[in-house]
Coordinates of C-alpha atoms in Angstrom, one line a residue:
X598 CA 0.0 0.0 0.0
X599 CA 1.4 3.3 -1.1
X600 CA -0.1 6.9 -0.9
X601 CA -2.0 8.3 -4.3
X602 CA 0.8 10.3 -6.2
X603 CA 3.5 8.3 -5.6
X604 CA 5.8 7.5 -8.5
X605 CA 5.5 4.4 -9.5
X606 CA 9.1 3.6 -9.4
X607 CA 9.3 4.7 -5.5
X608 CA 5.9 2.5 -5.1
X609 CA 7.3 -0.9 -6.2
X610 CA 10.4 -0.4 -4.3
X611 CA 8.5 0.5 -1.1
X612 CA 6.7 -3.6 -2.1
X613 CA 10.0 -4.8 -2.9
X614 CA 9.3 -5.0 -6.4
X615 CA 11.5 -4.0 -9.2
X616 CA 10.6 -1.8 -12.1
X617 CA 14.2 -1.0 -14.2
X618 CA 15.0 2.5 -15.6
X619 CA 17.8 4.4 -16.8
X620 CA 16.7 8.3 -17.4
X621 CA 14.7 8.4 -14.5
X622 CA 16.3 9.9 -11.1
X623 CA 14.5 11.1 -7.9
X624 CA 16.3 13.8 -7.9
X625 CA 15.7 15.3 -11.4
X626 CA 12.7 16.2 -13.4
X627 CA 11.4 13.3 -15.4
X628 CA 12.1 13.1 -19.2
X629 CA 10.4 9.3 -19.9
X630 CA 12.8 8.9 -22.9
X631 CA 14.2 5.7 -22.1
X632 CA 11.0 3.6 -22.0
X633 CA 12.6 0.5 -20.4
X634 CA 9.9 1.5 -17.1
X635 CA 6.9 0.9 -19.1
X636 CA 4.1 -1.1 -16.8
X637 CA 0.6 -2.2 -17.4
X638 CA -1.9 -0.2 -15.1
X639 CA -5.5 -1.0 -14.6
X640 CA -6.5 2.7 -15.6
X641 CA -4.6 3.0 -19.3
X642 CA -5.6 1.3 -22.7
X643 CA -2.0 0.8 -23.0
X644 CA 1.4 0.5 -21.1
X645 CA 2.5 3.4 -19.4
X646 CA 6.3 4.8 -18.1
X647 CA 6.2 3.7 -14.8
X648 CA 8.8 7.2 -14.2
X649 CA 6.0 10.0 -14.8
X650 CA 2.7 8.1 -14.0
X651 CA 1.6 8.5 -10.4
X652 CA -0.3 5.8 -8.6
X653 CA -3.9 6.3 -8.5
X654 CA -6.5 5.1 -5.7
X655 CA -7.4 1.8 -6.2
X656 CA -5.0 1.7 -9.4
X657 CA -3.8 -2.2 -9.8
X658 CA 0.1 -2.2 -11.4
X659 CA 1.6 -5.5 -13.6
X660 CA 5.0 -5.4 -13.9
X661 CA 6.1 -8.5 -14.7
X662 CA 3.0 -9.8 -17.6
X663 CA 4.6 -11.5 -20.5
X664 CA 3.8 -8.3 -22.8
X665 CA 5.8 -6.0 -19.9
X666 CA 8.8 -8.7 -19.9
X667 CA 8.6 -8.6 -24.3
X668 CA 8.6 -4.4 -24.0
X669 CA 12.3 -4.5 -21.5
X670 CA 13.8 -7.2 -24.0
X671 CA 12.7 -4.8 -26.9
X672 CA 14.0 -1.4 -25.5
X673 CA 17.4 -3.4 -24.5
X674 CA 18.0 -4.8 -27.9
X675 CA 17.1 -1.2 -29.0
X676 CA 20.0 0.4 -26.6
X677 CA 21.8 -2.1 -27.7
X678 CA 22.0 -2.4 -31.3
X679 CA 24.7 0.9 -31.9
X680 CA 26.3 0.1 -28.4
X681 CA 29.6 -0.6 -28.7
X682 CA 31.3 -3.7 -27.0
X683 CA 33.6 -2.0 -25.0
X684 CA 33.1 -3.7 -21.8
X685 CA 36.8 -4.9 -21.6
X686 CA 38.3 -1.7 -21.1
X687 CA 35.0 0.5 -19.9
X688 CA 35.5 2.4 -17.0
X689 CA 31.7 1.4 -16.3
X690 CA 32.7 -2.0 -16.4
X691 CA 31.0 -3.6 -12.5
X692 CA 28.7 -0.5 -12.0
X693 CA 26.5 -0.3 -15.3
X694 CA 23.2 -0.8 -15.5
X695 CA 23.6 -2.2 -19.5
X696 CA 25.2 -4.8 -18.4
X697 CA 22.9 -5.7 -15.4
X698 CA 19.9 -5.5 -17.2
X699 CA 21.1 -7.1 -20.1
X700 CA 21.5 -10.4 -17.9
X701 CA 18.0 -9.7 -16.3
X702 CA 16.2 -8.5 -19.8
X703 CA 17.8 -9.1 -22.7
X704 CA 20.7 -11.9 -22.9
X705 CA 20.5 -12.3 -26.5
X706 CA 22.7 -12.2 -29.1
X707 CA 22.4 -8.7 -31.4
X708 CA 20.4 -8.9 -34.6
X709 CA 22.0 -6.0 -36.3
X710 CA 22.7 -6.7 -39.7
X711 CA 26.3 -4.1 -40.6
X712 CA 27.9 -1.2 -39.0
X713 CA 27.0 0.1 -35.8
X714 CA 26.8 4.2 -35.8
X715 CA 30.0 5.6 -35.8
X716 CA 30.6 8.4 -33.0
X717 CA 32.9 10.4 -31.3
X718 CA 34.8 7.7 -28.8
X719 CA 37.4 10.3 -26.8
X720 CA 35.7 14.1 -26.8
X721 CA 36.9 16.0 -23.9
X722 CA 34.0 18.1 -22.8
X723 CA 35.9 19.8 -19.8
X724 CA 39.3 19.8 -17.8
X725 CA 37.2 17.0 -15.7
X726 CA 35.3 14.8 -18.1
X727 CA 35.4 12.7 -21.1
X728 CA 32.7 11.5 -23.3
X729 CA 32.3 8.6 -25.1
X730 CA 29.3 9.2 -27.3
X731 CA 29.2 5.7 -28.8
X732 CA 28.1 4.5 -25.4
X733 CA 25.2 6.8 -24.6
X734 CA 22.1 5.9 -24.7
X735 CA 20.8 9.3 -24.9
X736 CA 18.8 9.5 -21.2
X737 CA 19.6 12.9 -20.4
X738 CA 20.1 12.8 -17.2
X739 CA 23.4 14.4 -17.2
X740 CA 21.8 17.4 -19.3
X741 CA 19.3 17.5 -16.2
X742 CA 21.9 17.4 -13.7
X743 CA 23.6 20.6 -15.4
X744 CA 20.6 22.8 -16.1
X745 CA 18.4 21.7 -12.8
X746 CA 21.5 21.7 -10.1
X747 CA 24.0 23.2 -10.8
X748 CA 22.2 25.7 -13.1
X749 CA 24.6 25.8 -15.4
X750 CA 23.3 24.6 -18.5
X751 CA 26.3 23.7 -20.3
X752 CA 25.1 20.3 -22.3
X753 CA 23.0 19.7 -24.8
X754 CA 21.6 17.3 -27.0
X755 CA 22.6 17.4 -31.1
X756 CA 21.4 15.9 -34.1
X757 CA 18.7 13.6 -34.8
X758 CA 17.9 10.0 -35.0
X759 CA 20.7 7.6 -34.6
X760 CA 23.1 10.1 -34.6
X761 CA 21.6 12.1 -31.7
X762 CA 24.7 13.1 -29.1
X763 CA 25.4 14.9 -26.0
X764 CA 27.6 17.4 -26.2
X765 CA 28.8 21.0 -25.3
X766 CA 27.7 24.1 -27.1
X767 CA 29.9 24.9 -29.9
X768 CA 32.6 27.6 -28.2
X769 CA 32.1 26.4 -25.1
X770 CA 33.0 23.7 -22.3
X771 CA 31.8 21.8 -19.4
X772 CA 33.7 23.6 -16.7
X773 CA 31.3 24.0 -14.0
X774 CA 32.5 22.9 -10.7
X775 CA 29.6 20.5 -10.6
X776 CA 30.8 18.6 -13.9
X777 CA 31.5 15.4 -12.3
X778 CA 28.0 14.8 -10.9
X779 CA 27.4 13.9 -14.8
X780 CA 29.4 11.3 -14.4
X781 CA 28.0 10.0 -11.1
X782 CA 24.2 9.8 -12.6
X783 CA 25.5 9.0 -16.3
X784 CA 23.8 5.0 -15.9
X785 CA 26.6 3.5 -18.6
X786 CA 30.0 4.2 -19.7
X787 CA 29.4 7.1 -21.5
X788 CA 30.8 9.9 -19.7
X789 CA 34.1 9.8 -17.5
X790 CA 36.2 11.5 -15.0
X791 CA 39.7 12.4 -16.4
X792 CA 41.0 11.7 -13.0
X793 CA 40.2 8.2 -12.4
X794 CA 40.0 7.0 -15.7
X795 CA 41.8 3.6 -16.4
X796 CA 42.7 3.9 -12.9
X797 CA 40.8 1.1 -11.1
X798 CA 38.1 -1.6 -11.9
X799 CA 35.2 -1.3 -9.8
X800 CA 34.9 -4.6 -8.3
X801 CA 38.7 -4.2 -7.3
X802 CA 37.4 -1.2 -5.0
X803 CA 35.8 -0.9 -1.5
X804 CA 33.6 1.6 -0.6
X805 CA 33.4 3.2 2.8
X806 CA 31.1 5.8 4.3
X807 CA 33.4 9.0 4.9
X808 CA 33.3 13.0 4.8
X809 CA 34.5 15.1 2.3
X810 CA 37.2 17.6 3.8
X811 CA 37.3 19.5 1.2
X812 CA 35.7 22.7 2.9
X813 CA 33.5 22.9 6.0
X814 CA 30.1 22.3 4.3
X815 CA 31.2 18.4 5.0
X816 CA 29.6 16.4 2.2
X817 CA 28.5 13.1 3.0
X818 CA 30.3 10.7 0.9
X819 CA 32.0 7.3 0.2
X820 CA 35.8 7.1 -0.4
X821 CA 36.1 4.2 -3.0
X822 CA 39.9 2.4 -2.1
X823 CA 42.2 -0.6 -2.7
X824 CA 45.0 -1.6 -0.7
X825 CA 45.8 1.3 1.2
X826 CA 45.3 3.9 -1.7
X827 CA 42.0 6.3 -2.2
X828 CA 41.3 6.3 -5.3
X829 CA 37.9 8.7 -5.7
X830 CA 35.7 10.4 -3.7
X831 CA 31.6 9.4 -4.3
X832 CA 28.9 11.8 -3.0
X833 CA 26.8 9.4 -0.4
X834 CA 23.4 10.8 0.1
X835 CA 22.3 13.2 2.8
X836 CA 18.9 14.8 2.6
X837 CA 20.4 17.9 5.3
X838 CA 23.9 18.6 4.1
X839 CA 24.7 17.8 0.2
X840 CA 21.3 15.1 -0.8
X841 CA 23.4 13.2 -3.5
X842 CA 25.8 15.9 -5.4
X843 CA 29.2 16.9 -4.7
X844 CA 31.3 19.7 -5.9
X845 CA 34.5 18.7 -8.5
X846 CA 37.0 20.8 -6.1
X847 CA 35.9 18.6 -2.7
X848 CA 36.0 15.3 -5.1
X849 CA 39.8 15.8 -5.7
X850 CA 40.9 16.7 -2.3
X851 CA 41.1 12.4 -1.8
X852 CA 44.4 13.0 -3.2
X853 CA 46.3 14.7 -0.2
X854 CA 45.0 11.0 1.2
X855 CA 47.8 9.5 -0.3
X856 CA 50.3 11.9 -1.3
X857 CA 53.2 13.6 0.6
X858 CA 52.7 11.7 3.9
X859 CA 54.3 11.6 6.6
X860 CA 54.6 8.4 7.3
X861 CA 57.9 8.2 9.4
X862 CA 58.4 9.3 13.0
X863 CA 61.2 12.0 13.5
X864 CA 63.4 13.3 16.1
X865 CA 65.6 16.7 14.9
X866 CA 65.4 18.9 12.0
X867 CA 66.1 18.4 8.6
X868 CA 69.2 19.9 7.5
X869 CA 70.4 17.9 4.4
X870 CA 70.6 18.8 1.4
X871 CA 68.5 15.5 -0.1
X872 CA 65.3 16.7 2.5
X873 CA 65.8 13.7 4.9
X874 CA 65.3 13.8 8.6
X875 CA 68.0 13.3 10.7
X876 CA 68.1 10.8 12.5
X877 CA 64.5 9.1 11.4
X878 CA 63.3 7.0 14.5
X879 CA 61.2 4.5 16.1
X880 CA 57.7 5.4 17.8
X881 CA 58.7 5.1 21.1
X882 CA 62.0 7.1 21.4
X883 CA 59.7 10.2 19.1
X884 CA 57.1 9.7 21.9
X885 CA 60.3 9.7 24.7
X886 CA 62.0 12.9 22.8
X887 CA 58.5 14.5 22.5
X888 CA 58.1 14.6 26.0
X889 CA 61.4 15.7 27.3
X890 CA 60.9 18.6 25.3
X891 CA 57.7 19.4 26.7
X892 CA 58.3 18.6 29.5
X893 CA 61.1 21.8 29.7
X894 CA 58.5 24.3 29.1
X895 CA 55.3 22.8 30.7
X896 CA 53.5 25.4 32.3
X897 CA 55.5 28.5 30.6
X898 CA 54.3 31.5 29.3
X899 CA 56.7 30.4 26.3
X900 CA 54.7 27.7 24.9
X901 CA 52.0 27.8 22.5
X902 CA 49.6 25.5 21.1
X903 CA 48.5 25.3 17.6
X904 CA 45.3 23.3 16.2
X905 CA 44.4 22.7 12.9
X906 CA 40.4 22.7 12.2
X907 CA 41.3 19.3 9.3
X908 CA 41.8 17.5 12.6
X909 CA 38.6 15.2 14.0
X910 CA 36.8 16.2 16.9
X911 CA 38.2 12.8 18.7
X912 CA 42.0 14.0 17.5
X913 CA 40.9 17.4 19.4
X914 CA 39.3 16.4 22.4
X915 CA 42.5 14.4 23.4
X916 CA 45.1 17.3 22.0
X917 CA 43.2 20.2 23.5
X918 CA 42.6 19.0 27.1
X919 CA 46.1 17.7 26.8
X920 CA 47.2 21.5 26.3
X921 CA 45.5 22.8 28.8
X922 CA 45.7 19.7 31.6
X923 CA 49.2 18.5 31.3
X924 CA 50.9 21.3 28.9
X925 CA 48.9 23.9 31.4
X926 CA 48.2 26.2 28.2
X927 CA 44.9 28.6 28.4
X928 CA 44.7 30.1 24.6
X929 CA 45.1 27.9 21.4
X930 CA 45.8 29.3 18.0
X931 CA 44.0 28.6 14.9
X932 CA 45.8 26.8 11.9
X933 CA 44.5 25.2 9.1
X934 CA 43.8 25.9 4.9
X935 CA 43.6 29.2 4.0
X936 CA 40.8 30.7 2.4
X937 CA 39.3 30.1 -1.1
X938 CA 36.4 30.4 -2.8
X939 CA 33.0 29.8 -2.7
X940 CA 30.2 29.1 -5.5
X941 CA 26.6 29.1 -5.5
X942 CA 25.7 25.4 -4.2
X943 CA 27.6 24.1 -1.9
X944 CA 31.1 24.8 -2.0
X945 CA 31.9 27.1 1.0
X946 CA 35.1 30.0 1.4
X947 CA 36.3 28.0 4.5
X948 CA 38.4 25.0 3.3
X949 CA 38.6 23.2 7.0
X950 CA 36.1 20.4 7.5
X951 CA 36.0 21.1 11.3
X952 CA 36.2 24.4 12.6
X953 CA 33.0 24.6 14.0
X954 CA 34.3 21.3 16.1
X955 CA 37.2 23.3 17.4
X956 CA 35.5 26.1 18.2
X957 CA 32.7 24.0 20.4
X958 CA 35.7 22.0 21.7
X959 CA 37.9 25.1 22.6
X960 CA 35.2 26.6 24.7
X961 CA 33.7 23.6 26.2
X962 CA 37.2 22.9 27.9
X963 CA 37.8 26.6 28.5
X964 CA 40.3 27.3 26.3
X965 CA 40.8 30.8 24.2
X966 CA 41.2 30.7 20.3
X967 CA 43.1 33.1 18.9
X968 CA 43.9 33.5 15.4
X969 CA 47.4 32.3 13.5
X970 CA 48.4 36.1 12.7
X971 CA 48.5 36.6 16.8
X972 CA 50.8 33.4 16.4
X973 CA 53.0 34.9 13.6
X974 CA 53.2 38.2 15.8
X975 CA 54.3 36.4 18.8
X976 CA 56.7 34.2 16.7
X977 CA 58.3 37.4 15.6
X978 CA 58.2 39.2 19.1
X979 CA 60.4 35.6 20.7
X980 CA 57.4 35.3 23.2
X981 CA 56.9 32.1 21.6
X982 CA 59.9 29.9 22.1
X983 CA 58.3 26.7 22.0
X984 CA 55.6 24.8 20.1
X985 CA 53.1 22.1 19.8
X986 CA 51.1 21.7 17.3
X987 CA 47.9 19.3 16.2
X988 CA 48.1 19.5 12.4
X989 CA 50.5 21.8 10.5
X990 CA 48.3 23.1 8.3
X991 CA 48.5 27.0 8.5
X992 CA 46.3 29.7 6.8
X993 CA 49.2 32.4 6.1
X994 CA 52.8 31.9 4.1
X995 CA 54.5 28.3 4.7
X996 CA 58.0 29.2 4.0
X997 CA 57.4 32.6 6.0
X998 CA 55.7 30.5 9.0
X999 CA 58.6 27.5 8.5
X1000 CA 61.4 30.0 8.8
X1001 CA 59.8 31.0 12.4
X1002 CA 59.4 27.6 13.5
X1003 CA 63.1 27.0 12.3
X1004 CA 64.4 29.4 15.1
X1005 CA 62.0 27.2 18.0
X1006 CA 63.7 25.4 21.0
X1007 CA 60.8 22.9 21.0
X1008 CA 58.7 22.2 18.1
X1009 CA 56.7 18.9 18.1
X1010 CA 54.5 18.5 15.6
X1011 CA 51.3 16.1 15.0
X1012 CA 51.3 15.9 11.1
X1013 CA 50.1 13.8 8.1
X1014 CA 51.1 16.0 5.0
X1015 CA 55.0 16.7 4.4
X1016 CA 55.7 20.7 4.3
X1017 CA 58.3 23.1 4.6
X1018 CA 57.0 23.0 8.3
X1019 CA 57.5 20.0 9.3
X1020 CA 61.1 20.0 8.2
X1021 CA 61.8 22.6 10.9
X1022 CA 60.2 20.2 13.4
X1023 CA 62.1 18.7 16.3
X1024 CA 59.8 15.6 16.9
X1025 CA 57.7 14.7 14.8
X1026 CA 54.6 12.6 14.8
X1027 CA 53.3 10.9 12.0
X1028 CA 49.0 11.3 12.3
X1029 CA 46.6 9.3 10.9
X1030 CA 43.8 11.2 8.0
X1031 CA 40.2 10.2 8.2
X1032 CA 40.3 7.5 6.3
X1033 CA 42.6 5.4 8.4
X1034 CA 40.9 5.9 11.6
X1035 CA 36.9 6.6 12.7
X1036 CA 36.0 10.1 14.0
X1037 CA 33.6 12.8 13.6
X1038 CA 33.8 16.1 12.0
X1039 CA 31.3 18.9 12.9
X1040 CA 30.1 20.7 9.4
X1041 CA 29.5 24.4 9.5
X1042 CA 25.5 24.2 10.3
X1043 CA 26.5 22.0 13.5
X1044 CA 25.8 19.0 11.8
X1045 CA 28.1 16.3 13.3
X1046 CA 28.8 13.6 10.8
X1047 CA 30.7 10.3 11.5
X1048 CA 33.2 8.4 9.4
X1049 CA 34.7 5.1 9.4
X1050 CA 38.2 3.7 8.9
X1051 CA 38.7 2.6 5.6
X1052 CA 42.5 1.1 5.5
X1053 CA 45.0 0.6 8.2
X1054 CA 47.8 3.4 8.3
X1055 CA 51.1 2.8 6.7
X1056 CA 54.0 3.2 8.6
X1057 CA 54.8 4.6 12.0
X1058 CA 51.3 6.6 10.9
X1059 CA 48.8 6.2 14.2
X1060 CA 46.0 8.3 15.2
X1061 CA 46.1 12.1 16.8
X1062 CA 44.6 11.0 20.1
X1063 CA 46.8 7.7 20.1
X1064 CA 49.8 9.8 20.0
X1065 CA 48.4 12.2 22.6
X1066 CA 47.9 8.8 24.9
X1067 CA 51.4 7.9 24.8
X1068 CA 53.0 11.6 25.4
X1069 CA 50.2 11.3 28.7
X1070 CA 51.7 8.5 29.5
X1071 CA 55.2 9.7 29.0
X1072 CA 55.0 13.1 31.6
X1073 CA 53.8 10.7 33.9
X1074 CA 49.9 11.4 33.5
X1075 CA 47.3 8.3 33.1
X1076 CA 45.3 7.5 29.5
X1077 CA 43.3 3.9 29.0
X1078 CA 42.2 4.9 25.6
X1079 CA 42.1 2.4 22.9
X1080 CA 39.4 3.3 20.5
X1081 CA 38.5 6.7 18.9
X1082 CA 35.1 6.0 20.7
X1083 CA 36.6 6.0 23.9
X1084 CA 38.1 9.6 23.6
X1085 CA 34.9 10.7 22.7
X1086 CA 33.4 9.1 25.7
X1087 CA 35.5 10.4 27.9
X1088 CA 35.6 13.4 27.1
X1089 CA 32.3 14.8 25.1
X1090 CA 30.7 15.3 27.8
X1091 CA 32.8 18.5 28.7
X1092 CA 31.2 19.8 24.8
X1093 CA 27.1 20.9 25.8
X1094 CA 26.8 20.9 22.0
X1095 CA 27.9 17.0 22.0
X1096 CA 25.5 15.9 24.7
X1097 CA 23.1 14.5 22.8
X1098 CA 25.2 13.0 19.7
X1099 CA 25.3 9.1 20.1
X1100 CA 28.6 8.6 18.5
X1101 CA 27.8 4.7 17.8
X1102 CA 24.4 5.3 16.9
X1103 CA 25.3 7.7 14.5
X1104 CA 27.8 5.4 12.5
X1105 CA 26.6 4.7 9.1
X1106 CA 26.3 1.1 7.9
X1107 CA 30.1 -0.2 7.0
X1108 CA 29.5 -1.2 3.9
X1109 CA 26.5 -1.7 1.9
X1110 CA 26.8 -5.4 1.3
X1111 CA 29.1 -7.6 3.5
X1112 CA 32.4 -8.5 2.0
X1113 CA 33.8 -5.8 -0.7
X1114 CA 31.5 -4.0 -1.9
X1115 CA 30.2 -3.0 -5.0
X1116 CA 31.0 -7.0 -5.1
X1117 CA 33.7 -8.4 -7.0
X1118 CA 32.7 -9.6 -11.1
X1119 CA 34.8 -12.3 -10.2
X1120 CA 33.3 -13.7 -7.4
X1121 CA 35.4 -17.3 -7.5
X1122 CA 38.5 -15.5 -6.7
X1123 CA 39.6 -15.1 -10.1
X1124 CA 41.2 -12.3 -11.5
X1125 CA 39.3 -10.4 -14.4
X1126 CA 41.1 -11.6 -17.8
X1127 CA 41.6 -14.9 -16.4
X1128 CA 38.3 -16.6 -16.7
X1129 CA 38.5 -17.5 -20.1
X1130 CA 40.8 -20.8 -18.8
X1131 CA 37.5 -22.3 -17.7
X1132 CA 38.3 -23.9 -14.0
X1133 CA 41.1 -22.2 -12.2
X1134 CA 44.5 -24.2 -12.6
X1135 CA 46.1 -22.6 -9.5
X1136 CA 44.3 -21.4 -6.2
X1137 CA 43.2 -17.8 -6.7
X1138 CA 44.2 -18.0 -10.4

């Protein structure tokens, strides 16, 4: 039982029933140009697209009558007959809906007799996608995307007949900063993000439920990865923060995920010539340095603490009330990005995912914020003689800001991104990034979003608040933490604005399906391109 006006797509959903469709999307007006979602319905002569008929009291729905099942064969064999058979080396390949409804609809051979319709196989439409106009199937729903979200109408539909294409207006490109959500609702291989093209197969990927740190509006997303690379970011919908869109500039901010790490703990600057640190380290002797050297200026006027608004509120907590319990600091200065820009959707000017977190942690401990210029200054006037500091990502000049901390007695740093800064680091402590532990981020409306660990860290990499544990432990103070969870635990509760945020509650599903997920093509352990030797000769192979 549904409610009258319900599309009829949503409706056999709700029933667990099954009604395919390509051009439709809940999100976008409907264009009912593919026709696979034609039903039988008790009120019409004939069959009707399921997309743009509402249900009707008392309306009876057959969606699965010999003459529906003939009409989805018909339509696929239709899509079909110009498609090429790139499947082999389409990007698409594990995630298009061709190929699933083909097995469900069609699975028969093609009854074209010649050529196939010749079309443009490689046309870059923008500095971010591709198209492949021999694979379209014409649905429109990346014209849709561009003219009813981002509202910048920069794709169209040319020519006639069966050589009908999507493409950009002559002069022009696809440059909006929304061009990748094309590529998200595009339901075959047709169009393609430059940046992870030929870069991964689908079923080689898992998906976990992350945040976009990008900038502080916090998109909900998935962070697609293999091994213990990120390979793409994936807009994961949220009805209050981003529904199912993302912007292009937050997509590619995965990358800092794996590049430039730190991934080595390090006691004493850098002073060769080939950028290495001298001496690299173990764990524990970073941890044992770390604390002799704070433990020379605890309590003094000397010693300032800086925190960066990219760390998690978990990574904060256990930094912040170390400042200010063991470190006996009172203000904290304010790193992270700088500035940019901001656009009409939902990009925002502040490129920090968790400011709003440090500012509700900051004051629920007690603790004043002041801004990185007041740092700078006191850099400059030697009040400052010593440092520690939870991220070193800073909002003014790096070299300018490095050349400062160059001339510090003590500066340990918390860090996951090498810099100019932390080459002028005395200790230094390799941190973990979201996707290799769980936290929370709090986006600019107060929203607090969870994430989950995707990968383990590489190297002597560890979590913010696990390295915070240890240099506890190290002046001598006491810290049972094991879990991201039990930071938060602990230590929420000083936050009002956290009170009523069930951390575990709040966690989204792991993964959509158990195992790897979208699931692997080659379910029997087989590697794709191997299949053709009929039963595996070796295990795995």
């Amino acid at each position: 039982m549904v409610k009258p006006g319900t599309n009829m797509i949503e409706a056999a959903k709700a029933v667990g029933s099954d009604i395919p469709y390509y051009c439709y999307h809940p999100r976008l007006s409907i264009a009912a140009n593919c026709r696979i979602c034609l039903i039988e319905a008790s009120n019409a002569p004939k069959m009707v697209p399921a997309c743009q008929t509402p249900m009707a009291e008392g309306q009876v729905v057959k969606t699965t009558t010999p003459k529906v099942k003939e009409q989805q064969r018909a339509v696929m064999e239709f899509l079909l007959l110009n498609h090429p058979v790139d499947c082999s080396i389409c990007d698409q390949a594990g995630e298009c809906k061709l190929q699933d409804y083909y097995m469900k609809y069609d699975y028969r051979p093609s009854r074209l007799e010649g050529t196939k319709a010749l079309k443009n196989k490689r046309k870059v439409l923008g500095p971010r996608v591709v198209i492949d106009q021999e694979r379209c199937i014409m649905c429109t729903r990346c014209v849709r995307v561009m003219n009813e979200v981002a509202k910048e109408p920069q794709l169209g539909v040319f020519g006639r007949g069966s050589h009908e294409r999507i493409d950009v207006f002559p002069g022009s490109e696809l440059n909006s900063n929304y061009s990748l959500n094309t590529v998200d609702v595009c339901p075959v291989g047709a169009l393609l993000s430059r940046d992870f093209r030929f870069k991964a197969r689908a079923w080689f990927l898992s998906a976990t439920p992350s945040v976009c740190t990008g900038c502080s509006r916090g998109c909900t997303t998935y962070v697609d990865w293999m091994s213990q690379d990120s390979y793409r970011y994936r807009p994961r919908e949220n009805e209050a923060i981003n529904k199912s869109w993302m912007c292009d500039e937050g997509r590619l901010t995965y990358k800092y995920l794996n590049l430039g790490r730190v991934l080595q703990a390090q006691v004493g600057r850098r002073t060769n010539r080939a950028g290495e640190a001298v001496p690299v380290t173990t764990r524990k002797e970073a941890v044992q340095a770390a604390a002799k050297a704070l433990r020379s200026v605890q309590g003094s006027k000397q010693l300032a603490v800086l925190a960066s608004p990219l760390a998690s509120n978990e990574d904060l907590l256990a930094g912040l009330n170390f400042a200010k319990s063991t470190l006996g600091v009172s203000t904290v200065y304010v790193g992270g990005r700088p500035s940019g820009s901001a656009d009409h959707f939902l990009m925002t000017a502040d490129k920090n995912p968790n400011r709003k977190g440090l500012e509700l942690i900051a004051k629920g401990l007690g603790l004043k914020l002041e801004t990185f210029d007041a740092l700078t200054t006191a850099l400059k006037a030697g009040t400052v003689k010593a440092l520690y500091a939870i991220g070193t990502e800073v909002p003014g000049n790096v070299d300018a800001f490095a050349e400062a901390a160059g001339q510090l007695d003590v500066f340990v740093a918390q860090a996951f991104t090498e810099s100019a800064i932390t080459a002028q680091a005395t200790v230094l402590l390799p941190a973990s990034v979201p996707v290799e532990d769980e936290g929370s981020f709090v986006q600019q409306d107060g929203i607090i979003q969870r994430f989950r660990k995707a990968y383990p860290p590489k190297g002597d990499v560890v979590p913010g608040w696990e390295w915070v544990r240890e240099l506890t432990r190290e002046l001598g103070g006491e810290s049972t933490w094991k879990r991201a969870v039990d930071v938060w635990r602990e230590l929420a509760g000083k936050v009002a604005e956290f009170a009523e945020f069930n951390w575990e509650k709040a966690s989204p599903a792991d993964r959509e399906k158990p195992g790897i997920n979208p699931l692997p093509a080659g379910a029997d352990g087989r590697p794709a391109g191997y299949r053709e030797f009929g039963t595996p000769r070796v295990r795995g192979i």
